[in-house]
Tab-separated table of C-alpha atoms in Angstrom:
chain	number	residue	atom	x	y	z
A	20	MET	CA	-20.932	11.401	1.775
A	21	PRO	CA	-18.563	9.250	-0.343
A	22	VAL	CA	-16.884	12.500	-1.594
A	23	ASP	CA	-16.067	11.048	-5.006
A	24	GLY	CA	-19.774	10.406	-5.614
A	25	ASP	CA	-23.181	11.870	-4.838
A	26	PRO	CA	-24.477	11.906	-1.247
A	27	ILE	CA	-26.522	8.844	-0.279
A	28	GLU	CA	-29.529	9.286	1.972
A	29	GLY	CA	-29.821	6.337	4.345
A	30	GLY	CA	-26.626	4.819	3.016
A	31	THR	CA	-24.659	1.797	4.167
A	32	VAL	CA	-20.900	1.260	4.278
A	33	LEU	CA	-19.758	-2.356	4.526
A	34	VAL	CA	-16.326	-3.072	6.019
A	35	GLU	CA	-14.353	-6.308	6.085
A	36	ASP	CA	-10.780	-6.881	7.274
A	37	GLY	CA	-10.121	-3.160	7.562
A	38	ARG	CA	-11.215	-2.315	4.010
A	39	ILE	CA	-14.426	-0.927	2.545
A	40	THR	CA	-16.165	-3.598	0.485
A	41	ALA	CA	-19.436	-1.857	-0.449
A	42	VAL	CA	-21.060	1.579	-0.354
A	43	GLY	CA	-24.613	2.396	-1.390
A	44	PRO	CA	-28.238	2.830	-0.412
A	45	ALA	CA	-29.251	0.482	2.409
A	46	GLY	CA	-31.419	-1.659	0.162
A	47	GLU	CA	-28.630	-2.198	-2.352
A	48	VAL	CA	-25.911	-3.343	0.049
A	49	THR	CA	-26.119	-6.915	1.275
A	50	VAL	CA	-25.131	-6.987	4.930
A	51	PRO	CA	-23.971	-10.382	6.239
A	52	ALA	CA	-26.139	-11.771	9.026
A	53	ASP	CA	-23.199	-11.909	11.446
A	54	ALA	CA	-22.001	-8.352	10.757
A	55	GLU	CA	-21.547	-5.878	13.591
A	56	VAL	CA	-23.951	-3.021	12.888
A	57	VAL	CA	-23.114	0.611	13.716
A	58	ASP	CA	-26.312	2.654	13.678
A	59	ALA	CA	-25.507	6.130	12.332
A	60	ALA	CA	-29.107	7.250	11.860
A	61	GLY	CA	-29.328	11.040	11.692
A	62	GLN	CA	-25.564	11.460	11.339
A	63	TRP	CA	-23.288	12.299	8.426
A	64	VAL	CA	-20.817	9.585	7.403
A	65	LEU	CA	-17.641	10.703	5.658
A	66	PRO	CA	-14.167	9.378	4.920
A	67	GLY	CA	-11.481	10.404	7.377
A	68	PHE	CA	-9.888	13.720	6.461
A	69	VAL	CA	-6.370	13.827	5.017
A	70	GLU	CA	-3.926	16.511	6.189
A	71	ALA	CA	-1.402	16.896	3.360
A	72	HIS	CA	1.164	18.992	5.229
A	73	GLY	CA	1.660	18.743	8.973
A	74	HIS	CA	4.318	18.298	11.614
A	75	VAL	CA	2.396	16.101	14.040
A	76	GLY	CA	4.707	13.821	15.969
A	77	VAL	CA	7.920	15.631	14.962
A	78	CYS	CA	6.931	18.953	16.539
A	79	GLU	CA	5.421	17.656	19.743
A	80	GLU	CA	3.078	19.965	21.570
A	81	GLY	CA	3.931	21.135	25.060
A	82	GLU	CA	7.379	19.515	24.974
A	83	GLY	CA	9.673	22.436	24.082
A	84	TRP	CA	13.086	21.577	22.669
A	85	ALA	CA	12.821	17.969	23.889
A	86	GLY	CA	10.056	17.241	21.382
A	87	GLU	CA	11.213	19.544	18.587
A	88	ASP	CA	12.515	17.430	15.718
A	89	THR	CA	11.080	19.328	12.774
A	90	ASN	CA	14.304	20.752	11.339
A	91	GLU	CA	17.895	19.489	11.302
A	92	MET	CA	19.235	23.000	10.829
A	93	THR	CA	22.905	22.058	10.642
A	94	ASP	CA	22.944	21.010	6.981
A	95	PRO	CA	21.179	22.914	4.194
A	96	VAL	CA	20.910	19.704	2.129
A	97	GLY	CA	18.998	17.234	4.283
A	98	ALA	CA	17.551	14.939	1.639
A	99	ARG	CA	18.719	11.854	3.550
A	100	LEU	CA	16.717	12.871	6.637
A	101	ARG	CA	13.415	11.040	7.185
A	102	ALA	CA	10.437	12.345	9.120
A	103	LEU	CA	9.655	8.689	9.798
A	104	ASP	CA	12.590	8.476	12.215
A	105	ALA	CA	11.351	11.297	14.475
A	106	ILE	CA	7.601	10.755	14.843
A	107	ASN	CA	6.311	10.143	18.358
A	108	PRO	CA	2.894	8.414	18.172
A	109	ALA	CA	2.175	9.633	21.709
A	110	ASP	CA	2.113	13.279	20.594
A	111	VAL	CA	-1.197	14.793	21.708
A	112	GLY	CA	-1.519	16.228	18.199
A	113	PHE	CA	-2.682	12.820	16.984
A	114	VAL	CA	-5.523	12.908	19.513
A	115	ASP	CA	-6.486	16.366	18.287
A	116	ALA	CA	-6.429	15.043	14.729
A	117	LEU	CA	-8.938	12.292	15.526
A	118	SER	CA	-11.201	14.738	17.348
A	119	GLY	CA	-11.360	16.771	14.144
A	120	GLY	CA	-12.031	13.795	11.902
A	121	VAL	CA	-8.472	13.648	10.528
A	122	THR	CA	-7.302	10.042	10.146
A	123	THR	CA	-4.285	10.480	7.840
A	124	VAL	CA	-1.506	13.059	7.983
A	125	VAL	CA	1.504	13.588	5.756
A	126	VAL	CA	4.255	14.464	8.224
A	127	LYS	CA	6.965	16.671	6.774
A	128	PRO	CA	10.266	18.055	7.966
A	129	GLY	CA	10.175	21.787	8.438
A	130	SER	CA	11.202	24.647	6.201
A	131	GLY	CA	14.446	25.692	7.865
A	132	ASN	CA	16.587	24.043	5.173
A	133	PRO	CA	16.570	24.447	1.387
A	134	ILE	CA	16.154	20.647	1.331
A	135	GLY	CA	14.549	19.354	4.514
A	136	GLY	CA	14.126	15.607	4.021
A	137	ARG	CA	11.692	12.828	3.189
A	138	THR	CA	8.017	13.099	4.130
A	139	VAL	CA	5.780	10.252	5.248
A	140	ALA	CA	2.050	9.518	5.368
A	141	VAL	CA	0.766	7.907	8.555
A	142	LYS	CA	-2.549	7.064	10.154
A	143	CYS	CA	-3.356	9.062	13.268
A	144	TRP	CA	-3.540	6.100	15.654
A	145	GLY	CA	-1.064	3.372	16.507
A	146	ARG	CA	1.503	2.022	18.937
A	147	THR	CA	4.582	2.657	16.788
A	148	VAL	CA	5.032	4.772	13.699
A	149	ASP	CA	5.651	1.538	11.788
A	150	ASP	CA	2.119	0.432	12.719
A	151	MET	CA	0.787	3.779	11.454
A	152	LEU	CA	2.807	3.886	8.249
A	153	ILE	CA	1.176	4.161	4.836
A	154	ARG	CA	4.276	5.113	2.816
A	155	GLU	CA	6.952	7.734	2.331
A	156	THR	CA	5.509	10.302	-0.016
A	157	SER	CA	7.840	13.108	-1.158
A	158	VAL	CA	10.887	15.269	-0.458
A	159	LYS	CA	10.400	18.589	1.330
A	160	SER	CA	12.172	21.719	0.125
A	161	ALA	CA	11.894	25.383	1.107
A	162	LEU	CA	12.301	28.704	-0.634
A	163	GLY	CA	11.915	32.181	0.795
A	164	GLU	CA	12.451	33.691	4.200
A	165	ASN	CA	12.924	30.625	6.398
A	166	PRO	CA	16.132	29.083	5.018
A	167	LYS	CA	17.744	32.456	4.299
A	168	ARG	CA	17.028	33.531	7.892
A	169	VAL	CA	18.291	30.289	9.464
A	170	TYR	CA	21.593	30.199	7.620
A	171	GLY	CA	22.003	33.964	7.359
A	172	ASN	CA	21.951	34.094	11.164
A	173	LYS	CA	24.822	31.596	11.101
A	174	ASP	CA	26.749	33.677	8.539
A	175	LYS	CA	26.586	30.709	6.211
A	176	THR	CA	25.263	30.060	2.740
A	177	PRO	CA	22.416	30.487	1.945
A	178	SER	CA	21.587	33.919	3.309
A	179	THR	CA	19.660	35.146	0.257
A	180	ARG	CA	17.002	33.853	-2.112
A	181	LEU	CA	19.589	33.397	-4.826
A	182	GLY	CA	21.698	31.409	-2.377
A	183	VAL	CA	18.763	29.136	-1.487
A	184	ALA	CA	18.074	28.427	-5.157
A	185	ALA	CA	21.783	27.779	-5.749
A	186	ILE	CA	21.923	25.214	-2.936
A	187	ILE	CA	18.970	23.338	-4.435
A	188	ARG	CA	20.350	23.546	-7.980
A	189	ASP	CA	23.822	22.394	-6.918
A	190	ALA	CA	22.394	19.425	-5.008
A	191	LEU	CA	20.264	18.294	-7.933
A	192	THR	CA	23.144	18.737	-10.376
A	193	LYS	CA	25.341	16.565	-8.159
A	194	ALA	CA	22.519	14.011	-8.053
A	195	GLU	CA	22.447	13.896	-11.853
A	196	ASP	CA	26.201	13.264	-11.906
A	197	TYR	CA	25.892	10.693	-9.115
A	198	ARG	CA	23.207	8.822	-11.048
A	199	ALA	CA	25.389	8.693	-14.154
A	200	ARG	CA	28.359	7.331	-12.176
A	201	ARG	CA	26.196	4.832	-10.320
A	202	ASP	CA	24.513	3.533	-13.454
A	203	HIS	CA	27.864	3.236	-15.209
A	204	ALA	CA	29.309	1.261	-12.292
A	205	ARG	CA	26.305	-1.062	-12.347
A	206	ALA	CA	26.645	-1.596	-16.078
A	207	GLU	CA	30.321	-2.437	-15.590
A	208	ASN	CA	29.493	-4.615	-12.561
A	209	LYS	CA	31.860	-2.548	-10.426
A	210	PRO	CA	31.503	-1.582	-6.751
A	211	PHE	CA	30.095	1.854	-6.001
A	212	ASP	CA	29.904	3.875	-2.776
A	213	ARG	CA	26.280	4.720	-2.137
A	214	ASP	CA	25.203	8.113	-0.796
A	215	THR	CA	21.802	8.314	0.905
A	216	THR	CA	21.442	12.032	0.181
A	217	MET	CA	22.084	11.479	-3.516
A	218	GLU	CA	19.907	8.359	-3.666
A	219	THR	CA	16.932	10.363	-2.372
A	220	LEU	CA	17.520	13.141	-4.890
A	221	VAL	CA	17.848	10.603	-7.702
A	222	SER	CA	14.416	9.273	-6.670
A	223	VAL	CA	13.115	12.808	-7.224
A	224	LEU	CA	14.825	13.116	-10.608
A	225	ASP	CA	13.457	9.715	-11.638
A	226	GLY	CA	9.911	10.720	-10.731
A	227	GLU	CA	9.566	8.267	-7.866
A	228	LEU	CA	9.147	10.991	-5.235
A	229	PRO	CA	7.521	14.384	-5.896
A	230	TRP	CA	9.086	17.621	-4.665
A	231	CYS	CA	7.034	19.439	-1.991
A	232	GLN	CA	8.110	23.061	-2.319
A	233	HIS	CA	7.485	25.444	0.576
A	234	SER	CA	6.809	28.733	-1.200
A	235	HIS	CA	4.641	31.679	-0.189
A	236	ARG	CA	5.390	34.656	-2.422
A	237	ALA	CA	4.642	34.763	-6.135
A	238	ASP	CA	8.340	35.226	-6.953
A	239	ASP	CA	9.234	32.144	-4.913
A	240	ILE	CA	6.484	30.188	-6.670
A	241	ALA	CA	7.988	31.251	-9.997
A	242	THR	CA	11.402	30.043	-8.810
A	243	ALA	CA	9.862	26.728	-7.753
A	244	ILE	CA	8.403	26.291	-11.243
A	245	ARG	CA	11.700	27.287	-12.883
A	246	LEU	CA	13.698	24.727	-10.907
A	247	ALA	CA	11.141	21.984	-11.521
A	248	GLU	CA	11.208	22.582	-15.267
A	249	GLU	CA	15.009	22.721	-15.271
A	250	PHE	CA	15.325	19.296	-13.627
A	251	GLY	CA	12.059	17.698	-14.714
A	252	TYR	CA	10.697	16.615	-11.334
A	253	ARG	CA	7.082	16.538	-10.142
A	254	LEU	CA	6.342	19.745	-8.255
A	255	ILE	CA	3.791	20.211	-5.464
A	256	LEU	CA	3.449	23.770	-4.190
A	257	ASN	CA	3.085	23.929	-0.407
A	258	HIS	CA	1.426	26.967	1.230
A	259	GLY	CA	1.121	29.038	-1.963
A	260	THR	CA	0.016	32.134	-0.061
A	261	GLU	CA	0.249	34.229	-3.242
A	262	ALA	CA	-0.690	31.363	-5.580
A	263	HIS	CA	-3.945	33.150	-6.404
A	264	LEU	CA	-1.850	35.799	-8.176
A	265	LEU	CA	-0.530	33.102	-10.546
A	266	ALA	CA	-3.579	30.836	-10.612
A	267	ASP	CA	-3.830	30.687	-14.409
A	268	LEU	CA	-0.130	29.836	-14.798
A	269	ILE	CA	-0.266	27.149	-12.095
A	270	ALA	CA	-3.381	25.626	-13.660
A	271	GLU	CA	-1.820	25.667	-17.116
A	272	LYS	CA	1.194	23.743	-15.834
A	273	ARG	CA	-1.043	21.363	-13.855
A	274	ILE	CA	0.795	21.933	-10.592
A	275	PRO	CA	-1.184	21.019	-7.442
A	276	VAL	CA	-1.251	23.380	-4.475
A	277	ILE	CA	-1.515	22.571	-0.774
A	278	SER	CA	-2.979	25.869	0.436
A	279	GLY	CA	-2.660	27.307	3.917
A	280	PRO	CA	-2.556	27.636	6.805
A	281	LEU	CA	-5.411	30.128	6.617
A	282	ILE	CA	-6.357	30.854	10.234
A	283	VAL	CA	-3.174	32.829	10.947
A	284	GLY	CA	-2.069	36.428	11.249
A	285	ARG	CA	0.188	38.131	8.736
A	286	SER	CA	3.272	37.388	10.802
A	287	LYS	CA	5.938	38.026	8.162
A	288	VAL	CA	6.458	39.754	4.840
A	289	GLU	CA	5.823	36.721	2.651
A	290	VAL	CA	2.354	36.098	4.108
A	291	ARG	CA	1.050	39.669	3.809
A	292	GLN	CA	-1.185	38.531	0.934
A	293	ARG	CA	-2.803	35.755	2.999
A	294	THR	CA	-6.487	35.564	2.095
A	295	PHE	CA	-9.325	33.088	2.581
A	296	ARG	CA	-10.197	33.752	-1.072
A	297	ASN	CA	-7.042	31.952	-2.249
A	298	PRO	CA	-8.506	28.382	-2.270
A	299	GLY	CA	-11.603	29.431	-4.201
A	300	ILE	CA	-9.593	31.322	-6.813
A	301	LEU	CA	-7.308	28.332	-7.330
A	302	ASP	CA	-10.231	25.924	-7.546
A	303	ARG	CA	-12.094	28.037	-10.109
A	304	ALA	CA	-8.906	28.292	-12.186
A	305	GLY	CA	-8.769	24.484	-12.376
A	306	VAL	CA	-5.943	23.878	-9.907
A	307	THR	CA	-6.046	20.648	-7.880
A	308	MET	CA	-6.047	22.147	-4.390
A	309	ALA	CA	-5.836	20.776	-0.849
A	310	LEU	CA	-6.042	22.656	2.428
A	311	THR	CA	-3.504	22.410	5.244
A	312	THR	CA	-3.281	23.546	8.855
A	313	ASP	CA	0.519	23.231	8.852
A	314	HIS	CA	-0.034	21.840	12.358
A	315	PRO	CA	0.905	23.059	14.930
A	316	VAL	CA	0.727	26.489	13.232
A	317	VAL	CA	-3.039	25.907	13.234
A	318	PRO	CA	-4.345	23.023	15.379
A	319	ILE	CA	-4.939	20.053	13.106
A	320	ASN	CA	-8.510	19.569	14.366
A	321	PHE	CA	-9.328	22.938	12.734
A	322	LEU	CA	-8.673	21.559	9.235
A	323	VAL	CA	-12.399	21.320	8.517
A	324	HIS	CA	-13.001	24.840	9.868
A	325	GLN	CA	-10.544	26.230	7.330
A	326	ALA	CA	-12.673	24.586	4.652
A	327	THR	CA	-15.753	26.277	6.112
A	328	PHE	CA	-14.130	29.708	6.095
A	329	ALA	CA	-12.907	29.156	2.537
A	330	VAL	CA	-16.490	28.345	1.487
A	331	LYS	CA	-17.599	31.591	3.127
A	332	GLU	CA	-15.101	33.385	0.867
A	333	GLY	CA	-16.080	31.711	-2.390
A	334	LEU	CA	-14.858	28.102	-2.437
A	335	ASP	CA	-17.426	25.632	-3.773
A	336	ARG	CA	-18.802	23.353	-1.016
A	337	THR	CA	-18.069	20.142	-2.879
A	338	SER	CA	-14.553	21.344	-3.642
A	339	ALA	CA	-14.094	22.230	0.036
A	340	LEU	CA	-14.816	18.654	1.125
A	341	ARG	CA	-12.555	17.304	-1.606
A	342	SER	CA	-9.791	19.678	-0.473
A	343	ILE	CA	-9.513	17.757	2.807
A	344	THR	CA	-10.228	14.247	1.496
A	345	SER	CA	-9.768	13.077	-2.085
A	346	ASN	CA	-7.601	15.966	-3.323
A	347	PRO	CA	-4.831	15.644	-0.713
A	348	ALA	CA	-4.937	11.874	-1.192
A	349	GLU	CA	-4.467	12.324	-4.937
A	350	ILE	CA	-1.774	15.001	-4.600
A	351	MET	CA	0.301	12.919	-2.181
A	352	GLY	CA	-0.191	9.623	-4.023
A	353	LEU	CA	-2.444	8.060	-1.375
A	354	HIS	CA	-5.657	7.744	-3.400
A	355	ASP	CA	-5.311	3.950	-3.497
A	356	ARG	CA	-5.694	3.870	0.292
A	357	VAL	CA	-7.609	6.896	1.626
A	358	GLY	CA	-9.645	9.983	0.753
A	359	ALA	CA	-13.101	8.588	-0.089
A	360	LEU	CA	-15.717	6.026	0.844
A	361	ARG	CA	-15.087	3.570	-1.970
A	362	PRO	CA	-14.722	-0.208	-2.143
A	363	GLY	CA	-11.073	-1.205	-1.869
A	364	LEU	CA	-9.992	1.762	0.229
A	365	ASP	CA	-9.040	1.640	3.906
A	366	ALA	CA	-12.034	1.780	6.239
A	367	ASP	CA	-11.181	5.203	7.681
A	368	ILE	CA	-14.667	6.447	8.495
A	369	VAL	CA	-15.976	9.324	10.598
A	370	LEU	CA	-19.510	9.748	11.933
A	371	TRP	CA	-20.412	13.431	12.317
A	372	SER	CA	-23.277	14.831	14.358
A	373	GLY	CA	-24.231	16.960	11.348
A	374	ASP	CA	-22.798	18.733	8.326
A	375	PRO	CA	-19.026	18.867	9.025
A	376	LEU	CA	-18.843	22.318	7.416
A	377	ASP	CA	-21.092	23.578	10.205
A	378	VAL	CA	-18.735	24.662	12.990
A	379	MET	CA	-21.197	23.310	15.563
A	380	SER	CA	-20.945	19.756	14.193
A	381	ARG	CA	-18.721	17.275	15.967
A	382	ALA	CA	-16.901	14.068	15.046
A	383	MET	CA	-18.767	11.510	17.163
A	384	ARG	CA	-17.039	8.248	16.206
A	385	VAL	CA	-13.825	7.680	14.269
A	386	PHE	CA	-12.732	4.412	12.678
A	387	VAL	CA	-9.222	3.732	11.356
A	388	ASN	CA	-8.741	0.598	9.264
A	389	GLY	CA	-12.200	-0.475	10.414
A	390	ARG	CA	-11.421	-0.190	14.115
A	391	GLU	CA	-13.104	2.396	16.328
A	392	VAL	CA	-10.280	4.476	17.798
A	393	TYR	CA	-12.137	7.568	19.037
A	394	HIS	CA	-15.574	8.530	20.254
A	395	PHE	CA	-17.052	11.621	21.822
A	396	ASP	CA	-18.639	10.917	25.181
A	397	THR	CA	-21.693	13.137	25.457
A	398	GLU	CA	-22.023	12.699	29.229
A	399	SER	CA	-18.514	13.901	30.075
A	400	GLY	CA	-18.248	16.225	27.083
A	401	GLU	CA	-14.832	14.777	26.239
A	402	GLY	CA	-13.319	12.704	23.487
A	403	VAL	CA	-12.101	9.194	24.316
A	404	VAL	CA	-9.229	7.592	22.368
A	405	ALA	CA	-8.662	3.841	22.296
A	406	ASP	CA	-5.391	2.855	23.960
A	407	PRO	CA	-3.039	1.392	21.342
A	408	PHE	CA	-0.595	0.065	23.933
A	409	TYR	CA	-0.608	-3.371	25.475
A	410	ARG	CA	-1.631	-3.375	29.133
A	411	GLU	CA	-1.142	-6.692	30.946
A	412	GLY	CA	-4.313	-7.803	32.678
């Protein structure tokens, strides 16, 4: 299942130096005589799934406050903060990811601040986050209940939706002024004091980093669109719980949506409209849509199950597979590395026992950059992850 092409019965995927070099029917792919052969007869072969919005490694499971690094909730403008600096590769969430066929995750700061920080795409196996790194991908921002609750409880601005929008607008306005001063100083060959917060926001204004906007309600989505059009940055809607109510508008403006999490209760006002029909409505309207677990809100290994439930409620099957592979890769600017079985892409490959949209199917073997990093042991009934750490002897 290449995802960006038709299924291939009895297909072959050729891998060399961690990259895919050929994909096609067995008789059309020349396999070198000295190649290591992995027999996947009877199984389904797919690219590793891509989770476009998770907190694996920064919100460590079972660690309490000691492993909670999702939000720096002491500064409403955290653009200089980097998820990269807080990821623990030993978080068990990465093991869960592999067990569910997820090989790439975009790790994002949380939604406690109007501007939360820089997001990063990593592979789900490695010794250090630098080994796992693909690239930094966007800047995370939040509208709605979360930031107004966090700072309202501190009796600080912002404590309302209008306050949240004002914080974002003020920060971007200051970034515009900062850019003008910086560029003038460079033109005059004069020294200039750099500001890492402003430099990140300038990267957004210049189109180098898209703006991932946490927004659930339709009114918050409208505010997200308004701000993006005011400042001209590339907007990606995250969550979009009520995006189905504005599907035609979102499609018209060509704004991608990372939809979910879906397997959750209606825990607060802004998710009362949560529905498994949302992805299908967006897809039929022409919106480029990806699914998210928002791990650990929903365990990351359930990403594929969300796709299954969305299909049950009207999402096209092909679109469902794309929503966890090629679409998130495209949305987050990773399509040159992951998201499909295509020559030139990283050899992130998963062998499934059957159709992955069947909840009884299981990821049997997982390869990252051409290396097997996980397999399911049928005798013990447990998954086994390759140890990335050096062990003397």
